[in-house]
Amino acid sequence: MFEKILFATSASSTCDDAARVAFELSRKNRSRLNVYHVFGLPSRGFGLTYRDVRTGDAEEVDENLVSLVKEEMAQYYEKLAKDHPSCTFETATGEPHTEILRKARKEDASLIVMGAHTRAEDVGAMRHRIIAGSTMQKVAKSARCPVLIVSRPCVTCWSYFANIVVATDFSKPSDYAFQFARNVAKEIGCRLHVFHCVDLGAEQEPGQAYIEQQLAGAEAKIKDKYVANMGDFDNYVIALREGNPHVEVLKYARENKADLIVMAHHTKDIDPEKAMLGSTIEQVVLRSACPVLSVNHPDKVDVSPYGTPRAGE
């Protein structure tokens, strides 16, 4: 399913949950796994001093430091990597999100795996943060392959998923997210939940007639855009809610024991290169009990032979 996986990590405990998923996913798919660490942000212009993303300390980057970090990474992930002969450990210096995106393009990665944050924080406080980690945000909005974000321990792994929820707002990126989710559900043999929430945030006091009208319209769109493109896959359900989108998708995922939530990176039909991570997916990432997979581009979404949804309709 994924020929090449890029696992972006700080090689610290904050990435442990993402690491388990990356290594397990690589093992099950017999994928090439690249464990990749970027030293940090330059402290001045074109200097050689970089801030370590794990400790915050200033470091002089030289061959000795690079060799030491690679050795530490290999030791840190020794147990996870023992059944991965194709696993490689690499480092880079520079702006973390820039180097991760550059590496993904260079290696033609099928999937990027990363955590929501690179710094240790109190879990209770993190659940109520307004914004997600800036590196994750920037990678998610610009990556041309799907980005799997893991911020909690994953009880089930890819091949054992029973329920995948794909949340759509009917934008073109959401169509790509649906295509990917549908193909994965077919490949694994699990149930696909096609979810849409009618956002009532702009309405002061929406009446029941208005809500029912919006829900009926959303159901018609799902049937036209997505059900019509299911092919011979019939293990799916349509789920409609009204309210705050991120709250409702999280509630639905919890109620239906979702193993994976698939969403578009943003909620507007705008240039993905200029879009910031959509507020809905950002809040889902911070609070979800299961991994969240972000899809923004049509690249790398075909994991099995299906047609493309009629995104422009």
XYZ file of C-alpha atoms in Angstrom:
313
model
C 0.000 0.000 0.000
C 2.850 2.389 0.839
C 6.150 1.797 -0.902
C 8.070 4.543 0.900
C 7.277 5.936 4.348
C 8.984 9.008 5.777
C 8.842 9.151 9.581
C 9.684 12.683 10.737
C 10.820 12.539 14.356
C 12.649 14.342 17.114
C 13.818 10.902 18.324
C 12.346 11.624 21.749
C 9.430 10.372 23.838
C 7.047 12.933 22.297
C 7.202 10.929 19.043
C 6.932 7.443 20.575
C 3.271 6.941 19.632
C 3.937 8.016 16.044
C 7.046 5.806 15.933
C 5.119 2.656 16.841
C 2.626 3.334 14.055
C 5.341 4.162 11.494
C 7.383 1.029 12.181
C 4.356 -1.254 12.374
C 2.876 0.175 9.191
C 6.207 -0.255 7.442
C 6.543 -3.846 8.624
C 3.039 -4.863 7.524
C 3.407 -3.217 4.108
C 7.070 -4.198 3.636
C 7.737 -0.527 2.981
C 11.029 1.320 2.857
C 11.132 3.369 6.056
C 13.201 6.521 6.370
C 13.552 7.808 9.943
C 14.331 11.479 9.542
C 15.416 14.090 12.083
C 16.019 17.795 11.443
C 18.322 19.478 13.926
C 16.410 22.723 14.285
C 16.178 26.381 13.434
C 19.269 28.464 12.650
C 20.008 30.942 15.416
C 21.363 33.529 12.989
C 21.507 34.211 9.232
C 23.796 31.701 7.592
C 25.556 30.547 10.732
C 26.281 26.933 11.679
C 24.656 27.091 15.094
C 21.278 25.370 15.353
C 18.729 24.974 18.098
C 18.061 21.352 19.013
C 14.308 20.754 18.685
C 14.411 18.326 21.598
C 16.359 20.303 24.188
C 16.284 23.884 22.938
C 20.067 24.043 23.354
C 22.331 25.697 20.790
C 24.584 23.218 18.993
C 27.465 23.539 16.544
C 26.596 21.252 13.650
C 29.564 19.257 12.392
C 30.274 15.717 11.209
C 30.782 14.472 14.747
C 27.405 15.771 15.887
C 25.646 14.296 12.843
C 27.238 10.886 13.437
C 26.371 11.036 17.131
C 22.726 11.900 16.475
C 22.344 9.119 13.897
C 23.821 6.649 16.378
C 21.462 7.866 19.102
C 18.489 7.523 16.745
C 19.452 3.962 15.829
C 19.825 3.069 19.503
C 16.562 4.772 20.478
C 14.595 2.834 17.859
C 16.659 -0.361 18.041
C 13.810 -2.600 19.217
C 11.319 -1.226 16.706
C 13.813 -1.406 13.842
C 15.080 -4.949 14.358
C 12.655 -6.399 11.769
C 13.184 -3.562 9.291
C 16.267 -4.296 7.157
C 15.282 -1.482 4.771
C 15.053 1.118 7.559
C 17.437 4.062 7.211
C 18.307 6.881 9.623
C 19.061 10.319 8.229
C 19.463 13.860 9.528
C 19.401 17.373 8.138
C 19.899 20.895 9.419
C 17.566 23.772 8.656
C 13.930 24.771 8.942
C 12.254 21.495 10.045
C 9.142 21.661 7.866
C 11.146 22.754 4.812
C 13.597 19.878 5.155
C 10.825 17.319 5.766
C 8.930 18.452 2.671
C 12.126 18.512 0.615
C 12.998 14.978 1.736
C 9.497 13.715 0.977
C 9.700 15.122 -2.555
C 13.212 13.814 -3.144
C 12.350 10.304 -1.972
C 8.895 10.352 -3.619
C 7.383 9.354 -0.273
C 4.012 7.608 -0.301
C 3.229 8.696 3.269
C 4.615 10.998 5.955
C 4.137 9.946 9.576
C 4.657 12.432 12.390
C 3.421 13.469 15.820
C 1.321 16.555 16.489
C 4.123 18.125 18.568
C 7.872 17.800 19.060
C 8.069 19.100 22.617
C 6.965 17.351 25.782
C 3.877 18.929 27.303
C 1.312 18.151 29.918
C -1.284 16.028 28.136
C -4.184 17.746 29.879
C -2.925 21.167 28.815
C -2.216 20.020 25.266
C -5.793 18.869 24.820
C -6.945 22.450 25.219
C -4.340 24.179 23.080
C -5.661 26.457 20.372
C -3.027 25.609 17.758
C -1.144 22.474 16.853
C 2.620 22.197 16.427
C 3.868 24.607 13.774
C 6.033 22.007 12.016
C 3.105 19.623 11.686
C 0.885 22.458 10.429
C 3.299 23.480 7.714
C 4.053 19.929 6.585
C 0.356 19.043 6.502
C -0.679 22.014 4.390
C 2.028 21.589 1.744
C 2.816 17.870 1.500
C 1.884 16.254 -1.785
C 1.374 12.885 -0.132
C -0.940 11.959 2.748
C 0.260 12.888 6.247
C -0.571 10.568 9.141
C -0.604 12.487 12.441
C -0.428 10.447 15.636
C -0.886 12.280 18.922
C -2.131 9.432 21.150
C -1.259 5.746 21.591
C -2.801 3.756 18.721
C -4.484 0.607 20.045
C -5.028 -0.903 16.589
C -2.685 -0.706 13.644
C -3.434 -0.243 9.967
C -4.222 -3.828 8.951
C -6.507 -4.331 11.930
C -8.684 -1.249 11.462
C -12.422 -1.909 11.701
C -13.773 1.618 11.182
C -12.499 4.553 9.133
C -14.292 7.914 9.321
C -13.822 10.303 6.402
C -15.121 13.792 7.184
C -16.049 15.901 4.173
C -17.167 19.458 3.482
C -17.576 18.680 -0.252
C -14.487 20.684 -1.262
C -12.023 19.301 -3.822
C -9.476 18.373 -1.119
C -12.285 16.512 0.683
C -12.930 14.561 -2.504
C -9.299 13.450 -2.496
C -9.636 12.501 1.181
C -12.693 10.399 0.348
C -10.885 8.692 -2.520
C -7.995 7.749 -0.254
C -10.252 6.586 2.606
C -12.433 4.519 0.296
C -9.432 2.791 -1.260
C -7.868 2.038 2.130
C -11.164 0.678 3.499
C -11.471 -1.578 0.453
C -7.853 -2.706 0.717
C -8.129 -3.540 4.427
C -11.725 -4.761 4.380
C -13.173 -2.425 7.009
C -16.219 -0.170 7.297
C -16.129 3.348 5.881
C -18.146 6.094 7.557
C -18.784 9.037 5.209
C -19.383 11.902 7.635
C -20.599 15.458 7.155
C -21.522 18.034 9.761
C -23.828 20.932 8.920
C -22.034 23.869 10.528
C -24.548 25.956 12.453
C -21.962 28.428 13.703
C -23.113 31.228 11.389
C -26.759 30.790 12.338
C -27.985 32.540 15.480
C -31.043 30.379 16.070
C -31.555 28.008 13.145
C -35.014 26.558 12.958
C -35.723 22.866 12.601
C -36.904 23.352 9.012
C -33.571 24.972 8.100
C -31.578 22.171 9.753
C -33.575 19.466 8.005
C -33.161 21.230 4.671
C -29.387 21.417 5.111
C -29.154 17.781 6.173
C -31.227 16.640 3.206
C -29.020 18.623 0.844
C -25.875 17.136 2.391
C -27.217 13.603 2.056
C -27.995 14.193 -1.618
C -24.442 15.488 -2.207
C -22.914 12.465 -0.472
C -24.928 10.092 -2.624
C -24.083 11.971 -5.823
C -20.373 12.605 -5.182
C -19.336 9.622 -3.080
C -21.815 6.750 -3.084
C -21.868 6.912 -6.888
C -18.082 6.368 -6.796
C -17.964 3.413 -4.408
C -17.487 0.873 -7.199
C -18.127 -2.616 -5.854
C -17.342 -1.530 -2.292
C -20.500 -1.672 -0.176
C -19.229 -1.669 3.419
C -20.075 1.949 4.148
C -22.530 4.127 6.060
C -23.593 7.755 5.635
C -23.425 9.847 8.807
C -24.908 13.337 9.145
C -24.790 15.668 12.135
C -25.363 19.331 12.829
C -23.398 21.583 15.167
C -19.720 22.434 15.593
C -17.819 20.358 12.984
C -14.778 19.366 15.051
C -16.893 18.527 18.100
C -19.286 16.401 16.076
C -16.633 14.470 14.149
C -14.838 13.682 17.416
C -18.088 12.554 19.066
C -19.021 10.413 16.087
C -15.556 8.854 15.900
C -15.651 8.022 19.601
C -19.184 6.586 19.468
C -18.291 4.368 16.509
C -14.872 3.282 17.770
C -13.021 4.817 14.828
C -9.493 3.566 14.212
C -8.644 6.372 11.778
C -10.081 9.763 10.830
C -9.369 11.000 7.292
C -9.855 14.689 6.447
C -8.731 17.361 4.030
C -6.049 19.758 5.283
C -8.349 22.724 5.090
C -11.999 23.529 4.602
C -11.925 26.049 1.753
C -11.408 25.714 -1.989
C -8.233 27.800 -2.003
C -4.656 27.246 -3.085
C -3.269 24.536 -0.757
C 0.139 26.208 -0.806
C -1.379 29.352 0.709
C -3.847 27.728 3.094
C -3.143 27.356 6.778
C -4.208 24.096 8.377
C -7.993 24.214 8.625
C -9.274 24.926 12.117
C -11.540 21.864 12.094
C -8.814 19.321 11.391
C -6.454 21.168 13.737
C -8.850 20.710 16.640
C -9.541 17.106 15.650
C -5.802 16.349 15.613
C -5.322 17.804 19.100
C -8.218 15.883 20.631
C -8.624 12.675 18.651
C -8.080 9.364 20.403
C -7.078 7.767 17.084
C -4.637 8.817 14.345
C -5.759 11.494 11.881
C -4.744 11.313 8.239
C -4.629 14.540 6.250
C -5.027 14.559 2.483
C -4.700 17.700 0.402
C -3.526 16.693 -3.080
C -4.604 13.959 -5.495
C -1.024 12.656 -5.541
C -0.461 9.305 -3.831
C -4.143 8.655 -3.053
C -4.602 5.718 -5.436
C -3.828 2.648 -3.342
C -6.216 0.462 -5.365
C -7.875 0.714 -8.805
C -10.886 3.005 -8.452
C -12.091 6.019 -10.327
C -11.682 9.581 -9.099
C -14.733 11.209 -7.478
C -16.404 13.899 -9.515
C -14.702 16.622 -7.516
C -15.673 19.455 -9.802
C -19.355 18.751 -9.790
